[in-house]
Structures are given as structure tokens and as C-alpha cells.
PDB file of C-alpha atoms in Angstrom:
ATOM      1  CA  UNK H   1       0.000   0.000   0.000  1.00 69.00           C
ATOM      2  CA  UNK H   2       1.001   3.602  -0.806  1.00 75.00           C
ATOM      3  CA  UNK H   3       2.790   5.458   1.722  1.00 86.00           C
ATOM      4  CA  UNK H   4       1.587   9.578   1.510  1.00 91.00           C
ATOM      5  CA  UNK H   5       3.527  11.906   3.746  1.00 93.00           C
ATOM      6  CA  UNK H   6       3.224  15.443   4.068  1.00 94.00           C
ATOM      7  CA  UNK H   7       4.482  18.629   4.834  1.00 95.00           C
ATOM      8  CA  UNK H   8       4.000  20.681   6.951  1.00 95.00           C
ATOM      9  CA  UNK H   9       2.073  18.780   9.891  1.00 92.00           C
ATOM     10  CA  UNK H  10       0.312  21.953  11.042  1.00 93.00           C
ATOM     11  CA  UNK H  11       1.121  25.594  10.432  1.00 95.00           C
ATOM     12  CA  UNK H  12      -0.767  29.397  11.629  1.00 96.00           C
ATOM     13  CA  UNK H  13      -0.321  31.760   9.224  1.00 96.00           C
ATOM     14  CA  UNK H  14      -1.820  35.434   9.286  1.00 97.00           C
ATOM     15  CA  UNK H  15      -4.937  36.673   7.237  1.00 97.00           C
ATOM     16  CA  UNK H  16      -3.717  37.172   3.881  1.00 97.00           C
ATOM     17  CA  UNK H  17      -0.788  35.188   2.950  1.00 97.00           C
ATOM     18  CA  UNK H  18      -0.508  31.660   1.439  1.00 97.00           C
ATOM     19  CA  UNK H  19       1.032  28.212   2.485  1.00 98.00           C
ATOM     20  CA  UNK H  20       1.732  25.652   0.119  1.00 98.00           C
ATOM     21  CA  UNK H  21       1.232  21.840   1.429  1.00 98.00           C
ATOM     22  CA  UNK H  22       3.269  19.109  -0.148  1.00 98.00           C
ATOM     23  CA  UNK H  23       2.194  15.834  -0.645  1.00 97.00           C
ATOM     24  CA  UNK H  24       4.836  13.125  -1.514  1.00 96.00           C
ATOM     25  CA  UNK H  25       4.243   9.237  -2.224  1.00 94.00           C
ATOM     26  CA  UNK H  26       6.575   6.616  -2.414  1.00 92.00           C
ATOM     27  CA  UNK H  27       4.798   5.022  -5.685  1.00 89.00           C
ATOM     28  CA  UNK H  28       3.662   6.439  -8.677  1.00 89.00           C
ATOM     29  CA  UNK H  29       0.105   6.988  -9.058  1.00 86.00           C
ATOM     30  CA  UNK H  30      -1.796   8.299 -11.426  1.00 82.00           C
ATOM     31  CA  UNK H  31      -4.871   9.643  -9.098  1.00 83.00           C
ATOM     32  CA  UNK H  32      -4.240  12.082  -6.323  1.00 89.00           C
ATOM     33  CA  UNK H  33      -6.717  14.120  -4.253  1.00 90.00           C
ATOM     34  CA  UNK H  34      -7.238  17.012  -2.203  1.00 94.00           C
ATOM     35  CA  UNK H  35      -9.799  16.919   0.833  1.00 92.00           C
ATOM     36  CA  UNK H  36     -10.783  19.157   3.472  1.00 93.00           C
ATOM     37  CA  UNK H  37     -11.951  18.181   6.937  1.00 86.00           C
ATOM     38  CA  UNK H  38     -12.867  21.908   8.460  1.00 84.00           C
ATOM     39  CA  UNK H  39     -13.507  21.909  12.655  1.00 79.00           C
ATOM     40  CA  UNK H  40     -16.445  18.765  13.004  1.00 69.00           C
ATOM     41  CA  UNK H  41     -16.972  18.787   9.970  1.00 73.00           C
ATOM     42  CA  UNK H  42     -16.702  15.170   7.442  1.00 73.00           C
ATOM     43  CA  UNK H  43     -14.120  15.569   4.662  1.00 81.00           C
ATOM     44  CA  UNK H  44     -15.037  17.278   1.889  1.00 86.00           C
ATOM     45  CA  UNK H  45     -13.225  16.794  -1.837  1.00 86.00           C
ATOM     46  CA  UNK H  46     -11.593  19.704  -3.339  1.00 92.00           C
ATOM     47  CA  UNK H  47      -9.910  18.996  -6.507  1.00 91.00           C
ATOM     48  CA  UNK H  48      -8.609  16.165  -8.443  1.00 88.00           C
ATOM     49  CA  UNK H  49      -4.974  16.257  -9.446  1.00 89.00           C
ATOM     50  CA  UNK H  50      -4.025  13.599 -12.545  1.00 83.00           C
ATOM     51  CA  UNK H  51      -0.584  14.500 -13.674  1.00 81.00           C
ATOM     52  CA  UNK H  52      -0.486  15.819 -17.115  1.00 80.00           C
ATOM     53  CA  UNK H  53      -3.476  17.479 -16.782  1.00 82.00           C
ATOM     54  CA  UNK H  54      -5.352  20.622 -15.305  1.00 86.00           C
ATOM     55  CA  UNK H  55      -6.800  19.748 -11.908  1.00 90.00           C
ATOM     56  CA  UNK H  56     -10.521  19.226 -11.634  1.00 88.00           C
ATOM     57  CA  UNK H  57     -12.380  21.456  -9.055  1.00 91.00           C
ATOM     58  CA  UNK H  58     -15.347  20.253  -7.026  1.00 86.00           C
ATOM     59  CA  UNK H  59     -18.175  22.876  -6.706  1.00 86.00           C
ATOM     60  CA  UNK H  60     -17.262  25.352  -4.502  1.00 90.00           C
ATOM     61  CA  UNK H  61     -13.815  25.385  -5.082  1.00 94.00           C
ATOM     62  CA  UNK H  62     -11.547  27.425  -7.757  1.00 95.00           C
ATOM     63  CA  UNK H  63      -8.345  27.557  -9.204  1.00 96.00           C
ATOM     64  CA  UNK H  64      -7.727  30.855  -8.123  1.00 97.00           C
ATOM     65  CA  UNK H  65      -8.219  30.116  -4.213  1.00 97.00           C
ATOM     66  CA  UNK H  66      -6.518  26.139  -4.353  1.00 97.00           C
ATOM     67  CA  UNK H  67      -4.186  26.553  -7.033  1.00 96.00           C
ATOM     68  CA  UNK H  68      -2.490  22.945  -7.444  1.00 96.00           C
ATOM     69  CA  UNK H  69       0.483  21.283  -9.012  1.00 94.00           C
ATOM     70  CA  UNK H  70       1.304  17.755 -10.488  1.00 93.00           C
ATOM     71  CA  UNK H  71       4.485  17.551 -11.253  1.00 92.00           C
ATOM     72  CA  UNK H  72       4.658  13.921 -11.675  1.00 91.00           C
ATOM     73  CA  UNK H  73       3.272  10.539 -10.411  1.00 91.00           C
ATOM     74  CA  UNK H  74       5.117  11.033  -6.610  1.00 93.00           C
ATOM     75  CA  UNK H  75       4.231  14.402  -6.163  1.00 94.00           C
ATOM     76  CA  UNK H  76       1.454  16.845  -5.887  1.00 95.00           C
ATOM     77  CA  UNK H  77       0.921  20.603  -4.100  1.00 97.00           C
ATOM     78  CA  UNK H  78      -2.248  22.138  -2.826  1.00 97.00           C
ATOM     79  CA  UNK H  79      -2.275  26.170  -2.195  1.00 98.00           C
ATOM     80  CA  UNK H  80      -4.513  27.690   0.031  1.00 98.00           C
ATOM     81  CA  UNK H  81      -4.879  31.384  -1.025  1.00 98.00           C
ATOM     82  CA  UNK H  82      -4.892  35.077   0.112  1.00 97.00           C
ATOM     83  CA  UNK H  83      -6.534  33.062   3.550  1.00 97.00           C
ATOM     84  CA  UNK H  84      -9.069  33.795   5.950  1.00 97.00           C
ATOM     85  CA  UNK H  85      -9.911  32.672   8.998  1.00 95.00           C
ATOM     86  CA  UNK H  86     -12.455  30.102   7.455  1.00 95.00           C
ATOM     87  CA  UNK H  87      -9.434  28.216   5.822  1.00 96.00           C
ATOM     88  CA  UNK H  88      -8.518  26.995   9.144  1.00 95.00           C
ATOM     89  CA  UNK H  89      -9.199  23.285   8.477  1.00 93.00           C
ATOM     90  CA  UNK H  90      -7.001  19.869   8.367  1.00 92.00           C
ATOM     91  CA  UNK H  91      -5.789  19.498   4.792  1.00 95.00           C
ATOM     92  CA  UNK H  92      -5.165  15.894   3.785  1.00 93.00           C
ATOM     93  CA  UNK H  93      -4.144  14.752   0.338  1.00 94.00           C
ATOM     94  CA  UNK H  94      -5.258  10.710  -0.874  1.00 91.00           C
ATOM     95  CA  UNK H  95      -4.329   8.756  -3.736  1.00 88.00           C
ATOM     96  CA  UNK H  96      -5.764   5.905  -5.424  1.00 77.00           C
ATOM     97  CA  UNK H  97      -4.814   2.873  -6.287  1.00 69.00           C
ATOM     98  CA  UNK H  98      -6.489   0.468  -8.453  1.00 58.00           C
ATOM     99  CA  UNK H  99      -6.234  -1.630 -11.446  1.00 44.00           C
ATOM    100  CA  UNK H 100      -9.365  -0.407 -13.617  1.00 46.00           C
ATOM    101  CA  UNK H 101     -11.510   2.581 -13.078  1.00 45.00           C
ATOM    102  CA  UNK H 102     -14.664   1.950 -11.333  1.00 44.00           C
ATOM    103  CA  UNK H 103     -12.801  -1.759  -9.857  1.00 49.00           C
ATOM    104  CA  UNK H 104     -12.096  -1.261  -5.937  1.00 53.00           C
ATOM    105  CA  UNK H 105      -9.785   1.230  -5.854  1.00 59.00           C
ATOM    106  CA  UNK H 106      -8.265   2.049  -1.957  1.00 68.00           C
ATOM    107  CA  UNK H 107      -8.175   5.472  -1.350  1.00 74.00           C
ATOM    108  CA  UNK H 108      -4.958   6.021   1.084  1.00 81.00           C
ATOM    109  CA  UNK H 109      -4.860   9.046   2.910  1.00 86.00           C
ATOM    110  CA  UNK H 110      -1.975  11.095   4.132  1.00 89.00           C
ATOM    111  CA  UNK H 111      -1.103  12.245   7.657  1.00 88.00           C
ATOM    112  CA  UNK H 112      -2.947  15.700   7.094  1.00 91.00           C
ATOM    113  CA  UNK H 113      -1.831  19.423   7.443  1.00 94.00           C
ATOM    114  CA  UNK H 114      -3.346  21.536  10.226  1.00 93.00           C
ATOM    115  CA  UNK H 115      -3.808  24.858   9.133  1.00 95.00           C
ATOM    116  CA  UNK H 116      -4.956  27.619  11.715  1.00 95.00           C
ATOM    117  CA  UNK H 117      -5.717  31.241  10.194  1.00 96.00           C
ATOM    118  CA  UNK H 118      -5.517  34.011  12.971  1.00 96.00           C
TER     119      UNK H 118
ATOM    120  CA  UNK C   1     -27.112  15.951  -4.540  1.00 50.00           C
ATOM    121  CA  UNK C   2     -25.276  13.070  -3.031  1.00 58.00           C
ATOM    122  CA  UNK C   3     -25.315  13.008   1.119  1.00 84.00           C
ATOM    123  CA  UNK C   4     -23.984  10.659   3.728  1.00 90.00           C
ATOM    124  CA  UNK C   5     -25.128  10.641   7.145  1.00 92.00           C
ATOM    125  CA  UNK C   6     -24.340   8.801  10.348  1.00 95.00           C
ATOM    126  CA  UNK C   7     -24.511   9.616  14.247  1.00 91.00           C
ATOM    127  CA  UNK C   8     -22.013  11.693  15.148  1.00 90.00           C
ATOM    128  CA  UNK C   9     -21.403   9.236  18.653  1.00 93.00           C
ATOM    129  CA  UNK C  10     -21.873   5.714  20.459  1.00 96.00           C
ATOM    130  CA  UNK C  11     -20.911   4.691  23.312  1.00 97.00           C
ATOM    131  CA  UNK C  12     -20.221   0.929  24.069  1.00 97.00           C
ATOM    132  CA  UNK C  13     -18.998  -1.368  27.464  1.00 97.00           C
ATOM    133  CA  UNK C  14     -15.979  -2.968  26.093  1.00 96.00           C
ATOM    134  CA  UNK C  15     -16.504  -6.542  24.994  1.00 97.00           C
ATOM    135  CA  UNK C  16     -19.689  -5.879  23.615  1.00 97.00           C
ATOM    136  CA  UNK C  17     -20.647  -5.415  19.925  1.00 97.00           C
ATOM    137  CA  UNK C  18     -20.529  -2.028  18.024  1.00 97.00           C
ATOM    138  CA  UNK C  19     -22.797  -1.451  15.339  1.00 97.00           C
ATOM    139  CA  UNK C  20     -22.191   2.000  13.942  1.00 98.00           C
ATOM    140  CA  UNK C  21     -24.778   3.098  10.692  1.00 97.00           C
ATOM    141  CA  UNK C  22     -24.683   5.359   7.718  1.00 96.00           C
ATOM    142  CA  UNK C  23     -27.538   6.377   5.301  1.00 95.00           C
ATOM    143  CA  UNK C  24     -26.770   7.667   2.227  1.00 91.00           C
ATOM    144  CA  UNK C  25     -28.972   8.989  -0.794  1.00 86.00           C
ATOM    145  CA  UNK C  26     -26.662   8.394  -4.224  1.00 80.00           C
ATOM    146  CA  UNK C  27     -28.714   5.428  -5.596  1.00 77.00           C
ATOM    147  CA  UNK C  28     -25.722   5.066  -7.569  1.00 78.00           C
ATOM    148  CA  UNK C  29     -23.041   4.248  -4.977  1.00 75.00           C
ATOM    149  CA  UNK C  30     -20.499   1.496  -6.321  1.00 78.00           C
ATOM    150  CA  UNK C  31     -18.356   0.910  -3.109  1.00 83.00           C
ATOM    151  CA  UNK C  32     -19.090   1.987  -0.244  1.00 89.00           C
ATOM    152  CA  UNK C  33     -16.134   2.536   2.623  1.00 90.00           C
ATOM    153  CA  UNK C  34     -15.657   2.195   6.104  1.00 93.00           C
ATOM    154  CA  UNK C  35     -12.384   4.445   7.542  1.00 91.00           C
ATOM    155  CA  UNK C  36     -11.069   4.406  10.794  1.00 91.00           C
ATOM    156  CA  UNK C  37      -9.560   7.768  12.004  1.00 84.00           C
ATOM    157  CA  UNK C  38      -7.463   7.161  15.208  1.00 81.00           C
ATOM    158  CA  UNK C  39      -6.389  10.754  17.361  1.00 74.00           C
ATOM    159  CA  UNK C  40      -3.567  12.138  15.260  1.00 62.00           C
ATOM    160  CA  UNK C  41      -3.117   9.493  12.692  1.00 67.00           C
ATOM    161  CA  UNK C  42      -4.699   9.650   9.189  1.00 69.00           C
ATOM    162  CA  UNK C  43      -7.770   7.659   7.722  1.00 79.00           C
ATOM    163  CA  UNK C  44      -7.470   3.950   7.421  1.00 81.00           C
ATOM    164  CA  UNK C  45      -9.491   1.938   5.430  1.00 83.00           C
ATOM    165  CA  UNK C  46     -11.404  -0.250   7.466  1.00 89.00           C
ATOM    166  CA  UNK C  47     -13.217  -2.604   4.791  1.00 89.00           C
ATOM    167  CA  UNK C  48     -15.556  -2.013   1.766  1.00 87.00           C
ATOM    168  CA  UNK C  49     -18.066  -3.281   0.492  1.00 90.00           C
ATOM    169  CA  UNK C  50     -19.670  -3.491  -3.468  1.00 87.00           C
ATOM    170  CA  UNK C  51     -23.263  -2.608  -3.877  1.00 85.00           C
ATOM    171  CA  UNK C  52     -24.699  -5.702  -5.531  1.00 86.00           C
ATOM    172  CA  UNK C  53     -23.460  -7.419  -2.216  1.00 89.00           C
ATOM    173  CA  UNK C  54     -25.578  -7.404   1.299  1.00 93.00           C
ATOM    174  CA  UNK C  55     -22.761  -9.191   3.313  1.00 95.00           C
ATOM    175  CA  UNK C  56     -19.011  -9.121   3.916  1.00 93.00           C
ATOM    176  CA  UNK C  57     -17.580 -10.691   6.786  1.00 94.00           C
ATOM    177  CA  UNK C  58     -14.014  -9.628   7.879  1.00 91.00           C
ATOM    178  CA  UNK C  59     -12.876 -11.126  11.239  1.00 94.00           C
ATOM    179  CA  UNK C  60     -14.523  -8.644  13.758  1.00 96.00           C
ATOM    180  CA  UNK C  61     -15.624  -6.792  11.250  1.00 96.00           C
ATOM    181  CA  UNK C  62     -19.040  -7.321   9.627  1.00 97.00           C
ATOM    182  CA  UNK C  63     -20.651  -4.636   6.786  1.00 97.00           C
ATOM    183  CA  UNK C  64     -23.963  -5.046   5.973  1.00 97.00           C
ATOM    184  CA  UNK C  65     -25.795  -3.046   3.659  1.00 95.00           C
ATOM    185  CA  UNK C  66     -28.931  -2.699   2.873  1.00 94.00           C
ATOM    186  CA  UNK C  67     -29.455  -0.835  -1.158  1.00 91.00           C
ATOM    187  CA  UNK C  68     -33.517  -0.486  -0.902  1.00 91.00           C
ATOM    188  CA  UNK C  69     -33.099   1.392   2.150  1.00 93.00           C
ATOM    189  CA  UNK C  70     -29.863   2.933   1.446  1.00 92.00           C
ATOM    190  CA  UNK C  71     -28.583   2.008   4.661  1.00 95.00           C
ATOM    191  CA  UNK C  72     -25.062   0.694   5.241  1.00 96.00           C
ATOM    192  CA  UNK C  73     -23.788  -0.515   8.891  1.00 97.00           C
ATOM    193  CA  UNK C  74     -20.666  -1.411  10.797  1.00 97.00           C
ATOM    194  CA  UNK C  75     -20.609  -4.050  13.151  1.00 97.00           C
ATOM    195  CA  UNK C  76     -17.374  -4.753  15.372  1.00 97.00           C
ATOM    196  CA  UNK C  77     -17.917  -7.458  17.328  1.00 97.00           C
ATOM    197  CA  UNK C  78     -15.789  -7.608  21.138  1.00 97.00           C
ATOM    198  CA  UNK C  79     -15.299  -3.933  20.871  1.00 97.00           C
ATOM    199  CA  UNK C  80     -11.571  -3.354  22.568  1.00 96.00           C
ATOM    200  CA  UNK C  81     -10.243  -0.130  23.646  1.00 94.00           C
ATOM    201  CA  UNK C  82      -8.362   0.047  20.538  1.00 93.00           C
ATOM    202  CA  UNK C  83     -11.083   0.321  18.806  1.00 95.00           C
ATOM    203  CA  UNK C  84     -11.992   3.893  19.973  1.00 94.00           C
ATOM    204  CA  UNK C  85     -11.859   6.299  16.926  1.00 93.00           C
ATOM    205  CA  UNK C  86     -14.062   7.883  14.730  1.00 91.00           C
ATOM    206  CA  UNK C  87     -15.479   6.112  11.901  1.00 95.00           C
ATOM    207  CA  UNK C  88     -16.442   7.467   8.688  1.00 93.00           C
ATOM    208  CA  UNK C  89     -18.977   5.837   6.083  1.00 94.00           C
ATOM    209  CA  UNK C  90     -17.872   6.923   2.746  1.00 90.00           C
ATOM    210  CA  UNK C  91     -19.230   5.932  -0.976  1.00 86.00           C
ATOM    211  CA  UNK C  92     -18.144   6.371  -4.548  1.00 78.00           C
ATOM    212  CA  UNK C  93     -20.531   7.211  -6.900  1.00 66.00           C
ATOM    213  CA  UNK C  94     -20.496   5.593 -10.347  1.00 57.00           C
ATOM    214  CA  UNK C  95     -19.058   8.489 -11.841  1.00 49.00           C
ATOM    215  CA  UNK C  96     -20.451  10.843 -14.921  1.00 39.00           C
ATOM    216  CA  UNK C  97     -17.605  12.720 -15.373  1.00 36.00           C
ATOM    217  CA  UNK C  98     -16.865  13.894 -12.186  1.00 39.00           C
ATOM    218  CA  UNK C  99     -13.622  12.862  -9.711  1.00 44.00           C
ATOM    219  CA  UNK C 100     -13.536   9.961  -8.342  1.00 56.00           C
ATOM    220  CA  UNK C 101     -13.470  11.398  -5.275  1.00 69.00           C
ATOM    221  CA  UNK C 102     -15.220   9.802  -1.884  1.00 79.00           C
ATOM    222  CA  UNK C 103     -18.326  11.566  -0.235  1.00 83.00           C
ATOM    223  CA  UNK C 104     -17.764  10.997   3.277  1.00 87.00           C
ATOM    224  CA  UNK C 105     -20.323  11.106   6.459  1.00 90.00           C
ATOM    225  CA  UNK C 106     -19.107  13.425   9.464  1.00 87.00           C
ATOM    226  CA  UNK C 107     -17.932  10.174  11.171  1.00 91.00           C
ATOM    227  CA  UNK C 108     -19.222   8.569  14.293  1.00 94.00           C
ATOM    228  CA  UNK C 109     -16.590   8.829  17.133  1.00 93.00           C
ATOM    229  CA  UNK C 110     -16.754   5.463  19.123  1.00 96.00           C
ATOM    230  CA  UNK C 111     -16.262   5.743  22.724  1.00 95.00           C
ATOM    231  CA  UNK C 112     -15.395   2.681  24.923  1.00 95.00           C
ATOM    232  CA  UNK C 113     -16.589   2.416  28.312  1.00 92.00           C
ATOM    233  CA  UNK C 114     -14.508  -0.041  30.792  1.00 87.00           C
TER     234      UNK C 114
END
């Protein structure tokens, strides 16, 4: 099974600025995701990452605020945007592994990013 | 649109069975996921389960689902102190052209009384 790390494990950052959170895996896989677990709250999908292409946004989430990257099949970026308060959530990134599309595919979930927004 | 929904706690004596449920409303729901979240740790996946199945048996693990009533449960049977966590019911839709990203439930946070 995949093994997803990321960095950092928790950060605060001020109104305003941006963090970048890595995700690195120590396979190649073609399907990566972003989720969002906000304070008691279930997860909630952001955006799809396939490398090689554009990532795919869920509703109520845009390019502008969650730009992401996809370098290749190890690696993947999520930024959260000019933030607010209402950012402060647990990031965690997933990836997929599975021999056909729509066949059982495991979902295996990193260690998640704690971001706090004062 | 698509919705997952369980009770957000139980409480069980340890040794007993756990039984934690999830209703969800996509009637087109593939697999359907139960992930274990431990304090500090990432998800876990628990077991699955495919929708044209009712059954699946997994040590103390038994998933039972229900597709007329939408209804998908969680049974652990001798519930240990390890077992304390919160457990999320999660499904995967059949797709048109969307992610295939998981819809998840807000998780049920076991608690294990001595």
C-alpha cells in the first residue's frame, strides 16, 4: 500500500498570505486528491490532481483560491490562497490505487496538514 | 445531490458489539467505505463493500448493507479499547464525469466504556 507523507504537519499563518502543502508518495500513481476536513466537519473533496493534466475542481472550489500542481506521479501541491480565517481546516491529500476505473480502488490518505488562520 | 449521514457518537462497554450506521442517498453508490480515524493518525481503510453485495464478513468486522433502504452498517464485534476512533462511512458514486473522489459522512466517534 502507498505510503503519503506530508508537509508541513500543522502551520498558523496570518490573514492574507498563502502556504503551500506538499504531498509526496513513495509510488507512482496516477490519481491524487485534495480533501478538506474543516472543525467537526466530514471531509469534503476539493480537486482532483491527474498528472499531465489541469486539476478538476469540485463545486465550490476554484483555481484561483486552491491553485495545485502535479508535477509527476510522486508528487502533488495544494495552495490555500490570500486566507481567511475560514481556511482553518485539516488538509489531507489521498491517492488511489487500483487496477481499472470503477474496480475497488483504496483510497490512502496522508497524515494531514493543520492549518490555523488568525 | 449526493449526502452521507451517520450519528455523530456511540458509546459501548468494552466486549460488547458495536454497530455503527450510515444512510446515504446516491442510488448510484459502487463501493461503499468504512475508515477508521485514530487521534492524530490519518484515515485507514477499514473494509468495503460493493453494492450488488448485502454481506461481507471480515474477522470482527461485519458490513452489511442494505441498497432499498440505502442504509449501510458497521458491526465490530468484542469492541476493545483500541477500537476507539471515529469512523467514517464513505461511498463512490459511479461516476459521470466527475472525480472519483469519496463523499464521506461526518464520522461517528466510538467511545469505549470499561
Amino acid at each position: 500500500s502507498a505510503v503519503i507523507s506530508q508537509k508541513p504537519s500543522r502551520d498558523i499563518c496570518q490573514r492574507g498570505t498563502s502556504l503551500t502543502i506538499q504531498c509526496q508518495v513513495d509510488s507512482q500513481v496516477t490519481m491524487m486528491f485534495w480533501y478538506r476536513q474543516q472543525p467537526g466537519q466530514s471531509l469534503t473533496l476539493i480537486a482532483t490532481a491527474n498528472q499531465g493534466s489541469e486539476a478538476t475542481y469540485e463545486s465550490g472550489f476554484v483555481i484561483d483560491k486552491f491553485p495545485i500542481s502535479r508535477p509527476n506521479l510522486t508528487f502533488s501541491t495544494l495552495t490555500v490562497s490570500n486566507m481567511s480565517p475560514e481556511d482553518s481546516s485539516i488538509y489531507l491529500c489521498s491517492v488511489e490505487e487500483g487496477r481499472m476505473r470503477h474496480s475497488y480502488n483504496e483510497q490512502f490518505f496522508g497524515p494531514g496538514t493543520r492549518l490555523t488562520v488568525l | 445531490g449526493e449526502d452521507v449521514e451517520q450519528s455523530l457518537f456511540l458509546s459501548v462497554r468494552e466486549g460488547d458489539s458495536s454497530v455503527i450506521n450510515c444512510t446515504y442517498t446516491d442510488s448510484s453508490s459502487t463501493y461503499l467505505y468504512w475508515y477508521k480515524q485514530e487521534p492524530g493518525a490519518g484515515l485507514q481503510l477499514l473494509t468495503y463493500i460493493f453494492s450488488n453485495m448485502d454481506m461481507k464478513q471480515d474477522q470482527r468486522l461485519t458490513v452489511l448493507l442494505n441498497k432499498k433502504d440505502k442504509h449501510l452498517s458497521l458491526r465490530i464485534a468484542d469492541t476493545q479499547t483500541g477500537d476507539s476512533a471515529i469512523y467514517f462511512c464513505a461511498e463512490l458514486a459511479s461516476g459521470g464525469g466527475g472525480a472519483d473522489g469519496l463523499t464521506f459522512g461526518k464520522g461517528t466517534h466510538l467511545i469505549i466504556q470499561p
